[in-house]
Amino acid sequence: MSATTAMEVNAEARRILAVSISKLYASRTQRGGLRLHRSLLLSMVMRSARDIYHSSRESEELWGAQPTSEEPMETGSCSGEQTVLPEPQPEPQPAMISAEPPSDEPDSEDEGCDGETAEDKENMSPTKQSRKRRGKAAAAPDFLPSKRARLEPGEERHAAPPGSCRAGAGESLIALSLNRVIPAF
Amino acid sequence: MAGPGADMQWCFSQVKGAIDDDVAEADIISTVEFNHTGELLATGDKGGRVVIFQQEIENKNQPQFRSEYNVYSTFQSHEPEFDYLKSLEIEEKINKIRWLPQKNAAQFLLSTNDKTIKLWKISERDKRPEGYNLKEEDGRYKDPNAITGLRVPVLIPMDLMVEASPRRVFANAHTYHINSISVNSDEETYLSADDLRINLWNLEITDRSFNIVDIKPANMEELTEVITAAEFHPLQCNTFVYSSSKGTIRLCDMRASALCDKHSKLFEEPEDPSNRSFFSEIISSISDVKFSHNGRYMMTRDYLSVKIWDLNMESRPVETYQVHEYLRSKLCSLYENDCIFDKFECCWNGNDSVVMTGSYNNFFRMFDRGQRRDVTLEASRENSKPMQVLKPRKVCAGGKRKKDEISVDSLDFNKKILHTAWHPQDNIIAVATTNNLYIFQDKVN
C-alpha cells in the first residue's frame, strides 16, 4: 500500500469511527432504549475501522510518513480525533472499502482483541464513572471528542503507558467503548 | 392460480392510508399479515394500533374486479409504557402480528411490541337481545315487586359490530426487544424471540413460559451475535429456526432437549472474501427468515439479497437473488444515513414459486424461482388508477442511463418498503410504504 492510499484509508477509517461514535451516543437517547442489535453492529464497524486505522498507520510509518497523528492519539483516542480530523468533509469518498488491507487483518484483529481485554480491565474503573457523567451531560454531540477532552484530562495520562499497549495507547479507549457498549445496555 | 409471478401483470387495486406527504410517526406501518384464508389482512403501526381489513365477497357480476379489502376492525393493541426500574420507555410500536388458524366463529391474532405479546379475539356481533323482563330499556334492573310475568328476551338483528378484546397478555418474559413471534402448527403453543432468547408459550397460560434458546454469554463483553428472527416449521411442531446477525440460521429440534442451545442444523454460507468491507457484518445480518408453505425450504433476507435454503443442505443456499446490488458501492453513505440498518422482510407466494421483498424508492421486487426471472415494481400514488397495470422499473447502476431508468443517485431512501405480504391462495399482494398500504392483484384476463 502506498503512503497516499494508506493516508486515505486512515482518514476514511477515522471518519467512520467518528460517525459510529456519534451514532452510539445518539442511540442512548432513542425512544425504546438502547437496541442491542444496533449497538452490536455499530461496535463491529468501529472495531473494523479501528483495525484498519491502525494497520494503515503502520503502513504509513513503513513508508516513512510523518506520524503526526501519534501524539494526539495518545492523549485519548477521540480527543485526538478532534485535532487530527479538522475537516473530514473534503475527503473523497472512494470505494476505499475495496482498497482495504489484505486478509491477514482478521487474524490480527482477533489477537488484538485478546490482548486488549486485559488492558481494558485496567482502564475500566477510572473511565467508567466518567462515561456515566458524559452520558447524562451529552445530548448528541457531533464530535464526541470535544466532550471527552474536557472531561478526562486525568484519564489521558492514565490511559497511555506508551510501551505496554499492544497497538498504541489511543486504541484502548476505542476498544473500551466497543467492549463497554454492550454491558452499558 | 395463474402462472409464474414475473410474467404476470400486476394491477393496482387499492391504497389505504392518508394521502398527504406529511407522515405522522404513529401512522408508520410496522407489520402486515394476511390470515390463513386471506380473507383478513392485518396491519400494525408505530402508534400501537392494529387495523384489520376484510375482503368483500366477490362481485360475480364483474369478474374482472377482484374483491376489495375494507376496514373491518381497528383497535389500540399496545400503549406506550415506562419501565421504571431501567428508566426506559417501552415503545408501543407493533413489531409483529400473527394470526391463529380459525377454530370457531371468532378470529384470533397475536400482536407484539418490544416487550409484551397480546392475544386478541376479534368477533362479530350482528344480533342483540331485546325484550328483557327483568331490566329496563337502559339496563337498570326493575323493582322486583313490579314484575308480574316472565318473558324470554329475543335476539333481533342489528348492524354488524366487530369487537376486538384482549384475551391474554403475555408480559414480563423478555429482557431484550422482541423481534419475532410464531405460532406452532400444534395451534397450542407459540414462540417469541428477542435479541438473545427465545421463549415458548402456551396460548392459554400467561404467567409462565419456557426458555428454549439462550445465547446470552456469561460476559456480555463477549457478545458477538444476536437473534434477529425466529419461526416455527409450518408442519413439524417440534422444529423451529432462528437467524442471527452473523448471517447464520440454526434449526432446532425441541425433542432433542429442553434447552435448544445446540442446534440440529447450522446453515451458513462462507463469506466471499472479495466482498469484504467495513460493513460486511452489517449487510450479512439476516433481517427475516420465512419457511416455505410446504416446509421444504426457508428464505432469508439480508441487506442486499434474498437466499433460499433447502433444509437438507446446510453448506450454502440453493438460490440467491440480488435485491439491489447497486447499493454495494454505497454502503458508506447508507451507513451514515442509517439506511444500512433497515430490516427488510420477505414473503412467499401461496405455492412457493415466487418470492417477494421490498427495496427503496418504494420499489419492491419479485423473484420467480421456476422461471428464473425477476421484476421490480413501484408502489406510488402516480400509478394508482383502478386496475392500472404496473410497469416494471429498472435502476441504472452506472454508465449511460436509458430512458425510463432511474439512476441510483435519484433513489429516495426515505421511501422504503420493509413489509410485504402475499395472499395465501390468490395473487393478491399487500405492500406497505411508510404510511400507506397498497394492494395489488394480478390482471384477470
XYZ file of C-alpha atoms in Angstrom:
630
model
C 0.000 0.000 0.000
C 1.403 3.379 -0.957
C 1.709 6.173 1.538
C -1.126 8.176 -0.005
C -3.516 5.255 -0.118
C -2.655 4.465 3.449
C -3.443 8.026 4.377
C -6.774 7.895 2.576
C -7.642 4.639 4.235
C -6.581 6.101 7.522
C -8.763 9.160 7.052
C -11.728 7.113 5.997
C -11.351 4.838 8.981
C -11.201 7.807 11.317
C -14.285 9.289 9.734
C -16.241 6.096 10.086
C -15.119 5.869 13.678
C -16.383 9.366 14.361
C -19.704 8.683 12.670
C -20.081 5.453 14.609
C -19.380 7.039 17.933
C -21.920 9.768 17.358
C -24.465 7.121 16.388
C -23.731 5.223 19.566
C -24.336 8.281 21.653
C -27.454 9.229 19.748
C -28.870 5.771 20.288
C -28.763 6.242 24.026
C -31.464 8.868 23.848
C -33.569 6.881 21.428
C -37.064 6.026 22.420
C -37.397 2.426 23.478
C -33.922 2.241 24.926
C -30.632 1.006 23.567
C -31.091 -1.522 20.818
C -28.730 -4.397 21.396
C -28.548 -5.458 17.765
C -27.790 -1.991 16.530
C -25.204 -1.376 19.219
C -23.526 -4.635 18.340
C -23.342 -3.774 14.650
C -22.028 -0.313 15.439
C -19.333 -1.748 17.634
C -18.331 -4.182 14.894
C -17.952 -1.400 12.388
C -15.943 0.572 14.881
C -13.736 -2.398 15.517
C -13.060 -2.841 11.813
C -12.445 0.857 11.385
C -10.081 0.901 14.317
C -8.128 -2.033 12.978
C -7.925 -0.556 9.527
C -6.831 2.707 11.044
C -4.009 1.126 12.921
C -2.844 -1.131 10.171
C -2.870 1.763 7.754
C -0.931 3.797 10.262
C 1.633 1.070 10.348
C 1.820 1.149 6.574
C 2.256 4.873 6.710
C 5.094 4.581 9.123
C 6.644 1.933 6.952
C 6.665 4.375 4.121
C 8.235 6.960 6.340
C 5.167 9.191 6.551
C 5.218 11.589 9.467
C 3.487 10.124 12.472
C 1.942 13.449 13.387
C -1.221 11.720 14.460
C 0.635 9.649 17.030
C 0.863 12.369 19.660
C -2.774 13.450 19.774
C -3.826 9.828 19.777
C -2.011 9.208 22.988
C -3.985 11.829 24.783
C -7.098 9.767 24.364
C -8.281 8.420 21.122
C -11.290 10.529 20.481
C -9.923 13.761 21.723
C -7.128 13.026 19.333
C -9.665 12.845 16.626
C -10.660 16.370 17.223
C -7.256 17.697 16.345
C -6.446 15.147 13.742
C -9.768 15.433 11.953
C -10.113 19.136 11.353
C -12.011 18.928 8.106
C -13.317 15.497 7.257
C -15.731 16.819 4.663
C -13.398 17.480 1.738
C -12.097 13.965 1.923
C -13.266 11.987 -1.048
C -15.498 9.045 -0.533
C -13.757 6.492 -2.612
C -14.870 2.939 -2.595
C -11.935 2.628 -0.293
C -13.604 -0.335 1.233
C -12.191 -2.451 -1.532
C -8.786 -0.915 -1.085
C -8.676 -2.418 2.365
C -5.519 -4.076 3.586
C -5.145 -7.766 2.874
C -6.805 -10.612 4.617
C -4.176 -11.162 7.260
C -6.059 -8.441 9.073
C -8.816 -10.569 10.610
C -6.128 -12.595 12.320
C -4.501 -9.613 13.896
C -7.895 -8.322 14.865
C -8.533 -11.400 16.944
C -5.203 -11.216 18.643
C -5.631 -7.533 19.189
C -8.921 -8.097 20.910
C -7.484 -10.680 23.229
C -4.552 -8.536 24.143
C -6.739 -5.566 24.777
C -9.292 -7.153 27.031
C -6.734 -7.376 29.779
C -5.756 -3.753 29.379
C -9.340 -2.661 29.240
C -9.961 -4.084 32.644
C -7.226 -1.878 33.977
C -8.755 1.129 32.400
C -12.312 0.216 33.156
C -12.879 1.698 36.567
C -11.436 5.162 36.137
C -13.254 5.760 32.903
C -16.468 4.064 33.896
C -17.632 6.903 36.049
C -16.713 9.494 33.524
C -18.672 7.599 30.922
C -21.764 7.895 33.040
C -21.287 11.595 33.519
C -20.847 12.026 29.814
C -23.996 10.126 29.129
C -26.070 12.473 31.172
C -24.355 15.598 30.039
C -24.219 14.953 26.343
C -27.187 15.371 24.080
C -25.895 14.109 20.762
C -22.584 15.775 20.134
C -21.430 15.859 16.582
C -17.948 15.258 17.623
C -17.827 13.431 20.850
C -14.144 14.337 21.067
C -14.771 17.793 22.474
C -16.660 16.459 25.469
C -14.082 13.830 26.170
C -11.255 16.275 26.024
C -12.857 18.348 28.753
C -13.981 15.538 30.946
C -10.920 13.464 31.090
C -7.780 15.413 31.442
C -6.804 12.980 34.132
C -7.635 9.943 32.062
C -5.212 10.836 29.345
C -2.248 10.095 31.484
C -3.941 7.030 32.864
C -4.698 5.546 29.538
C -1.313 5.852 27.977
C 1.564 3.844 29.305
C 3.225 4.056 25.906
C 5.206 0.910 25.742
C 2.828 -1.534 27.267
C -0.141 -1.356 24.973
C -0.227 -3.735 22.168
C -1.074 -1.386 19.407
C -0.944 2.098 20.800
C -2.456 3.841 23.748
C -5.207 5.507 21.848
C -6.587 2.189 20.921
C -7.500 1.296 24.452
C -10.200 3.936 24.669
C -11.740 2.923 21.406
C -11.565 -0.659 22.488
C -13.155 0.403 25.710
C -16.119 1.902 24.004
C -16.528 -1.207 21.875
C -16.420 -3.615 24.750
C -18.433 -1.474 27.073
C -21.193 -0.724 24.636
C -22.967 -3.950 25.299
C -22.765 -4.074 29.079
C -23.879 -0.488 29.196
C -27.199 -1.662 27.835
C -53.819 -19.566 -9.512
C -52.250 -18.066 -12.602
C -48.803 -18.781 -13.934
C -45.351 -17.608 -12.979
C -45.027 -14.413 -10.997
C -42.631 -12.497 -13.131
C -44.744 -12.988 -16.208
C -47.830 -11.827 -14.511
C -49.157 -8.388 -14.867
C -49.780 -6.716 -11.598
C -52.502 -4.119 -11.290
C -53.218 -1.534 -8.726
C -56.238 -2.426 -6.653
C -56.431 -0.206 -3.592
C -54.413 2.066 -1.363
C -55.131 2.627 2.320
C -53.927 5.439 4.483
C -53.531 9.181 4.418
C -52.730 10.907 1.194
C -50.694 13.834 2.397
C -46.949 13.723 2.348
C -46.618 14.785 5.936
C -46.387 11.449 7.631
C -47.433 11.251 11.258
C -44.997 8.965 13.009
C -47.775 6.985 14.661
C -49.155 6.070 11.247
C -45.988 4.387 10.046
C -46.891 0.805 9.212
C -44.705 -1.657 11.034
C -46.176 -5.026 10.102
C -48.546 -6.574 7.543
C -50.060 -10.052 7.676
C -52.774 -11.977 5.858
C -54.703 -14.547 7.848
C -54.721 -18.200 6.790
C -57.562 -17.861 4.307
C -56.530 -14.457 3.026
C -59.915 -13.038 3.846
C -58.445 -10.796 6.512
C -55.435 -8.506 6.263
C -53.974 -7.012 9.418
C -51.591 -4.105 9.738
C -49.829 -2.788 12.818
C -48.355 0.649 13.157
C -45.921 2.628 15.233
C -48.745 4.099 17.271
C -49.650 0.670 18.605
C -52.815 0.302 16.568
C -53.985 -2.700 14.610
C -56.195 -2.232 11.566
C -57.846 -5.274 10.038
C -59.222 -5.242 6.522
C -61.717 -7.787 5.256
C -62.121 -8.965 1.730
C -65.629 -8.391 0.478
C -67.410 -11.236 -1.208
C -66.514 -11.311 -4.851
C -68.745 -9.399 -7.153
C -69.957 -12.054 -9.503
C -71.357 -9.577 -11.962
C -67.998 -8.021 -12.562
C -65.456 -10.830 -12.520
C -62.605 -8.593 -13.582
C -62.775 -6.841 -10.260
C -61.404 -8.932 -7.536
C -62.864 -8.405 -4.165
C -61.853 -5.310 -2.293
C -60.497 -5.034 1.183
C -62.356 -2.736 3.518
C -61.764 -1.817 7.120
C -63.160 -4.484 9.384
C -61.812 -3.560 12.772
C -59.455 -1.021 14.317
C -58.180 -1.173 17.840
C -55.402 0.046 20.050
C -53.320 -3.009 20.770
C -50.444 -1.592 22.767
C -49.859 1.622 24.667
C -46.534 3.243 25.496
C -45.239 2.070 28.821
C -42.474 3.053 31.131
C -40.042 0.685 32.772
C -39.292 2.496 35.990
C -36.537 0.152 37.013
C -34.466 0.808 33.924
C -35.752 4.283 33.208
C -36.725 3.172 29.743
C -39.706 3.940 27.664
C -41.275 0.901 26.029
C -42.471 1.713 22.566
C -45.997 0.847 21.593
C -44.963 0.061 18.039
C -46.363 -3.251 16.838
C -43.417 -5.355 15.747
C -45.300 -8.395 14.519
C -48.797 -9.738 14.060
C -49.503 -13.425 13.614
C -52.926 -14.921 13.024
C -54.080 -18.098 14.678
C -55.823 -20.640 12.483
C -59.559 -20.191 12.821
C -61.307 -22.669 15.076
C -64.688 -21.077 15.601
C -66.646 -18.012 14.570
C -64.140 -15.641 16.136
C -60.724 -14.711 14.774
C -57.648 -14.612 16.938
C -54.341 -12.889 16.410
C -51.161 -12.321 18.369
C -49.658 -8.870 18.324
C -46.435 -7.846 19.988
C -44.422 -4.762 20.782
C -40.898 -4.806 22.202
C -41.855 -6.435 25.470
C -45.429 -7.738 25.596
C -47.425 -10.125 23.430
C -51.209 -9.974 23.392
C -53.796 -12.390 22.118
C -56.752 -10.570 20.597
C -60.144 -12.005 19.856
C -61.997 -10.394 17.015
C -65.646 -11.346 16.945
C -68.735 -10.225 15.138
C -71.944 -9.255 16.706
C -74.957 -8.876 14.473
C -77.787 -9.586 16.869
C -78.781 -8.151 20.170
C -81.199 -9.283 22.798
C -84.359 -7.306 23.331
C -87.449 -7.607 25.482
C -85.903 -8.155 28.843
C -88.381 -8.963 31.512
C -86.250 -8.000 34.439
C -84.452 -4.995 33.062
C -85.478 -1.587 31.850
C -84.565 -0.387 28.389
C -81.436 1.253 29.684
C -80.294 -1.860 31.533
C -81.272 -0.987 35.054
C -82.966 -3.712 36.930
C -86.664 -3.259 37.620
C -88.094 -3.283 41.095
C -88.759 -6.975 41.749
C -92.151 -6.188 43.239
C -93.268 -4.640 39.980
C -92.609 -7.783 37.970
C -95.668 -9.825 37.247
C -94.661 -12.104 34.410
C -91.717 -13.847 32.776
C -90.584 -13.184 29.272
C -87.534 -14.515 27.452
C -85.641 -11.833 25.514
C -85.430 -12.321 21.754
C -82.410 -11.786 19.560
C -83.066 -9.223 16.894
C -80.740 -8.298 14.053
C -78.581 -5.228 14.351
C -75.858 -3.558 12.340
C -72.741 -5.638 12.261
C -70.365 -4.735 15.048
C -66.846 -6.075 15.154
C -65.340 -6.253 18.590
C -61.740 -6.776 19.484
C -60.939 -7.824 23.010
C -57.628 -8.783 24.584
C -57.931 -12.329 25.793
C -54.406 -12.927 27.010
C -51.477 -10.719 27.871
C -48.066 -12.388 27.851
C -45.793 -9.995 29.660
C -42.537 -9.746 31.545
C -40.736 -12.549 29.790
C -38.272 -10.607 27.685
C -35.339 -8.545 28.837
C -34.413 -7.546 25.307
C -36.532 -6.372 22.405
C -38.923 -8.881 20.877
C -38.326 -9.268 17.153
C -40.469 -12.307 16.263
C -43.464 -14.356 17.227
C -44.501 -17.572 15.537
C -47.484 -19.833 16.096
C -46.748 -23.543 16.212
C -48.534 -25.932 13.887
C -49.925 -27.614 17.001
C -52.067 -24.489 17.413
C -51.491 -24.598 21.134
C -48.103 -23.050 21.561
C -46.115 -20.219 20.083
C -42.626 -18.805 20.386
C -41.412 -15.290 20.988
C -37.844 -14.253 20.272
C -35.792 -11.312 21.446
C -32.161 -10.450 20.780
C -30.778 -13.179 22.990
C -33.556 -15.544 23.991
C -36.463 -17.480 22.603
C -39.418 -18.407 24.792
C -42.098 -20.998 24.253
C -45.613 -20.170 25.407
C -48.866 -21.989 25.715
C -51.645 -19.819 24.343
C -53.717 -20.490 27.443
C -51.056 -19.743 30.021
C -49.765 -16.251 30.548
C -47.887 -16.438 33.787
C -45.099 -18.634 32.595
C -43.128 -19.528 29.525
C -40.287 -21.900 28.782
C -36.970 -20.581 27.643
C -35.835 -22.732 24.722
C -32.894 -20.768 23.367
C -30.491 -18.595 25.298
C -27.431 -17.203 23.588
C -26.568 -14.634 26.168
C -22.864 -15.020 27.016
C -21.780 -15.093 30.648
C -19.811 -11.960 29.974
C -21.686 -9.516 27.799
C -18.438 -8.145 26.532
C -18.025 -11.375 24.627
C -21.267 -10.890 22.731
C -20.744 -11.452 19.035
C -24.163 -12.173 17.637
C -27.839 -11.696 18.378
C -31.027 -13.410 17.285
C -32.742 -11.484 14.536
C -35.763 -13.635 13.633
C -37.349 -16.957 14.518
C -40.104 -19.115 13.092
C -41.741 -22.453 13.688
C -41.776 -25.014 10.913
C -45.203 -24.893 9.233
C -45.788 -28.632 9.537
C -43.408 -30.109 12.099
C -44.378 -28.909 15.524
C -41.003 -29.808 17.024
C -38.892 -27.755 14.621
C -38.083 -24.088 14.528
C -35.334 -21.913 13.109
C -33.697 -18.723 14.222
C -31.449 -16.386 12.288
C -28.574 -14.348 13.604
C -26.855 -11.066 12.988
C -23.901 -13.017 11.642
C -25.863 -14.384 8.739
C -26.353 -17.879 10.099
C -29.555 -19.825 10.592
C -29.940 -22.509 13.202
C -32.576 -25.188 13.007
C -33.556 -26.669 16.344
C -35.498 -29.731 17.347
C -37.385 -29.379 20.610
C -37.376 -33.126 21.086
C -33.612 -33.136 21.439
C -33.507 -31.271 24.725
C -35.390 -28.757 26.789
C -32.913 -26.016 26.046
C -32.186 -25.891 22.345
C -28.897 -24.048 22.542
C -27.293 -26.751 20.495
C -28.671 -26.596 17.025
C -29.621 -29.589 14.946
C -28.532 -27.838 11.781
C -26.478 -24.757 11.097
C -26.994 -23.013 7.781
C -24.157 -20.776 6.795
C -22.689 -19.635 3.540
C -18.966 -18.968 3.506
C -18.268 -15.302 3.008
C -16.983 -14.140 -0.325
C -13.616 -12.612 0.567
C -13.666 -10.287 -2.413
C -16.725 -8.551 -0.998
C -15.217 -7.865 2.371
C -15.621 -4.335 3.684
C -16.179 -2.356 6.847
C -19.816 -3.123 6.544
C -19.678 -6.812 5.699
C -21.037 -7.762 9.079
C -23.942 -5.376 8.936
C -25.061 -6.422 5.496
C -24.802 -10.106 6.267
C -27.110 -9.746 9.253
C -30.338 -11.564 8.466
C -33.419 -9.407 8.878
C -36.095 -12.003 8.180
C -36.500 -15.755 7.871
C -39.575 -17.474 6.427
C -40.335 -21.112 5.807
C -41.935 -22.020 2.511
C -45.524 -23.195 2.798
C -44.531 -26.759 2.032
C -41.881 -26.690 4.734
C -39.067 -27.857 2.478
C -37.302 -24.567 2.091
C -36.659 -21.429 4.008
C -35.893 -17.964 2.789
C -33.636 -15.415 4.450
C -33.275 -11.728 3.749
C -30.097 -9.824 4.383
C -29.404 -6.285 3.348
C -28.630 -6.886 -0.302
C -30.056 -10.281 -1.126
C -32.659 -12.959 -0.644
C -31.487 -16.535 -0.194
C -33.435 -19.744 -0.462
C -32.156 -22.667 1.579
C -33.007 -26.310 1.230
C -33.470 -27.636 4.745
C -31.416 -30.642 3.756
C -28.367 -28.636 2.783
C -26.544 -26.541 5.320
C -23.486 -25.567 3.380
C -24.973 -22.925 1.139
C -28.286 -21.624 -0.172
C -29.784 -23.250 -3.236
C -30.788 -19.918 -4.701
C -29.585 -16.365 -4.191
C -31.330 -13.313 -5.580
C -29.804 -9.864 -5.582
C -32.325 -7.307 -4.487
C -30.365 -4.124 -5.060
C -26.745 -4.991 -5.732
C -26.166 -1.434 -6.969
C -26.152 -0.378 -3.325
C -22.996 -2.321 -2.552
C -20.803 0.587 -3.558
C -22.898 2.998 -1.499
C -22.662 1.236 1.809
C -20.728 4.033 3.444
C -23.429 6.611 2.704
C -26.109 4.142 3.683
C -24.297 3.684 6.944
C -24.233 7.395 7.575
C -27.919 7.894 6.878
C -28.779 4.779 8.869
C -30.414 3.003 5.953
C -27.980 0.141 6.275
C -29.790 -0.834 9.460
C -33.153 -1.166 7.732
C -34.773 -4.537 8.265
C -36.479 -5.766 5.170
C -38.923 -8.639 5.300
C -39.669 -11.186 2.620
C -42.533 -13.492 1.750
C -43.510 -16.493 -0.362
C -46.490 -16.779 -2.630
C -49.053 -19.487 -1.972
C -47.396 -22.246 -3.984
C -43.806 -21.239 -3.135
C -42.947 -20.449 -6.741
C -42.358 -16.726 -6.288
C -40.758 -14.713 -3.501
C -41.094 -11.022 -2.829
C -39.262 -8.398 -0.858
C -39.050 -4.624 -0.637
C -36.416 -2.058 -1.510
C -36.007 1.733 -1.611
C -37.795 4.367 -3.642
C -40.987 2.431 -2.909
C -39.758 -0.339 -5.141
C -40.443 -3.958 -4.416
C -39.017 -6.993 -6.108
C -40.401 -10.363 -7.093
C -38.286 -13.360 -7.975
C -39.815 -16.212 -9.893
C -37.927 -19.280 -8.835
C -39.072 -21.536 -11.624
C -38.704 -19.096 -14.472
C -35.553 -17.562 -13.054
C -36.948 -14.137 -13.743
C -37.392 -11.123 -11.582
C -39.266 -7.880 -11.745
C -39.101 -4.544 -9.974
C -42.358 -2.718 -9.350
C -43.216 0.532 -7.660
C -45.932 1.429 -5.181
C -46.771 5.029 -5.783
C -49.726 7.355 -5.897
C -48.926 8.127 -9.516
C -49.685 4.559 -10.513
C -52.880 4.264 -8.575
C -55.684 4.375 -11.063
C -58.036 1.461 -10.639
C -56.712 -1.649 -12.334
C -53.758 0.260 -13.713
C -51.083 -2.176 -14.764
C -47.764 -1.651 -13.042
C -44.865 -1.046 -15.325
C -41.629 -2.809 -14.463
C -38.964 -0.428 -13.184
C -35.268 -0.506 -13.718
C -32.425 1.028 -11.809
C -29.391 2.124 -13.713
C -26.329 1.183 -11.730
C -23.827 3.175 -13.687
C -22.890 4.324 -17.125
C -25.440 5.633 -19.503
C -28.920 5.856 -18.184
C -31.516 4.570 -20.559
C -34.911 6.140 -20.909
C -37.300 5.142 -18.105
C -34.438 4.004 -15.969
C -33.705 5.581 -12.632
C -30.187 6.273 -11.556
C -29.054 5.084 -8.171
C -28.432 8.619 -7.012
C -32.036 9.631 -7.646
C -33.432 6.914 -5.443
C -35.352 8.171 -2.466
C -34.003 6.301 0.525
C -36.720 7.659 2.765
C -39.276 5.726 0.774
C -38.639 2.189 1.803
C -40.801 -0.893 1.607
C -39.940 -3.052 4.572
C -43.158 -5.047 4.904
C -44.924 -7.044 2.231
C -47.425 -9.900 2.339
C -48.809 -12.326 -0.205
C -52.303 -13.758 -0.066
C -52.018 -17.453 0.853
C -54.020 -18.637 -2.140
C -54.515 -15.897 -4.699
C -52.245 -13.489 -6.468
C -53.068 -10.573 -4.255
C -50.269 -8.746 -2.500
C -50.161 -6.136 0.216
C -47.228 -3.746 0.141
C -46.599 -1.217 2.887
C -44.871 2.046 2.110
C -44.142 4.345 5.030
C -47.719 5.077 5.922
C -49.772 3.630 3.103
C -50.875 0.120 2.355
C -51.077 -0.773 -1.318
C -52.997 -3.769 -2.525
C -52.163 -5.155 -5.933
C -53.618 -8.096 -7.768
C -52.773 -9.874 -10.946
C -54.682 -8.968 -14.054
C -57.543 -11.343 -14.605
C -57.865 -11.876 -18.302
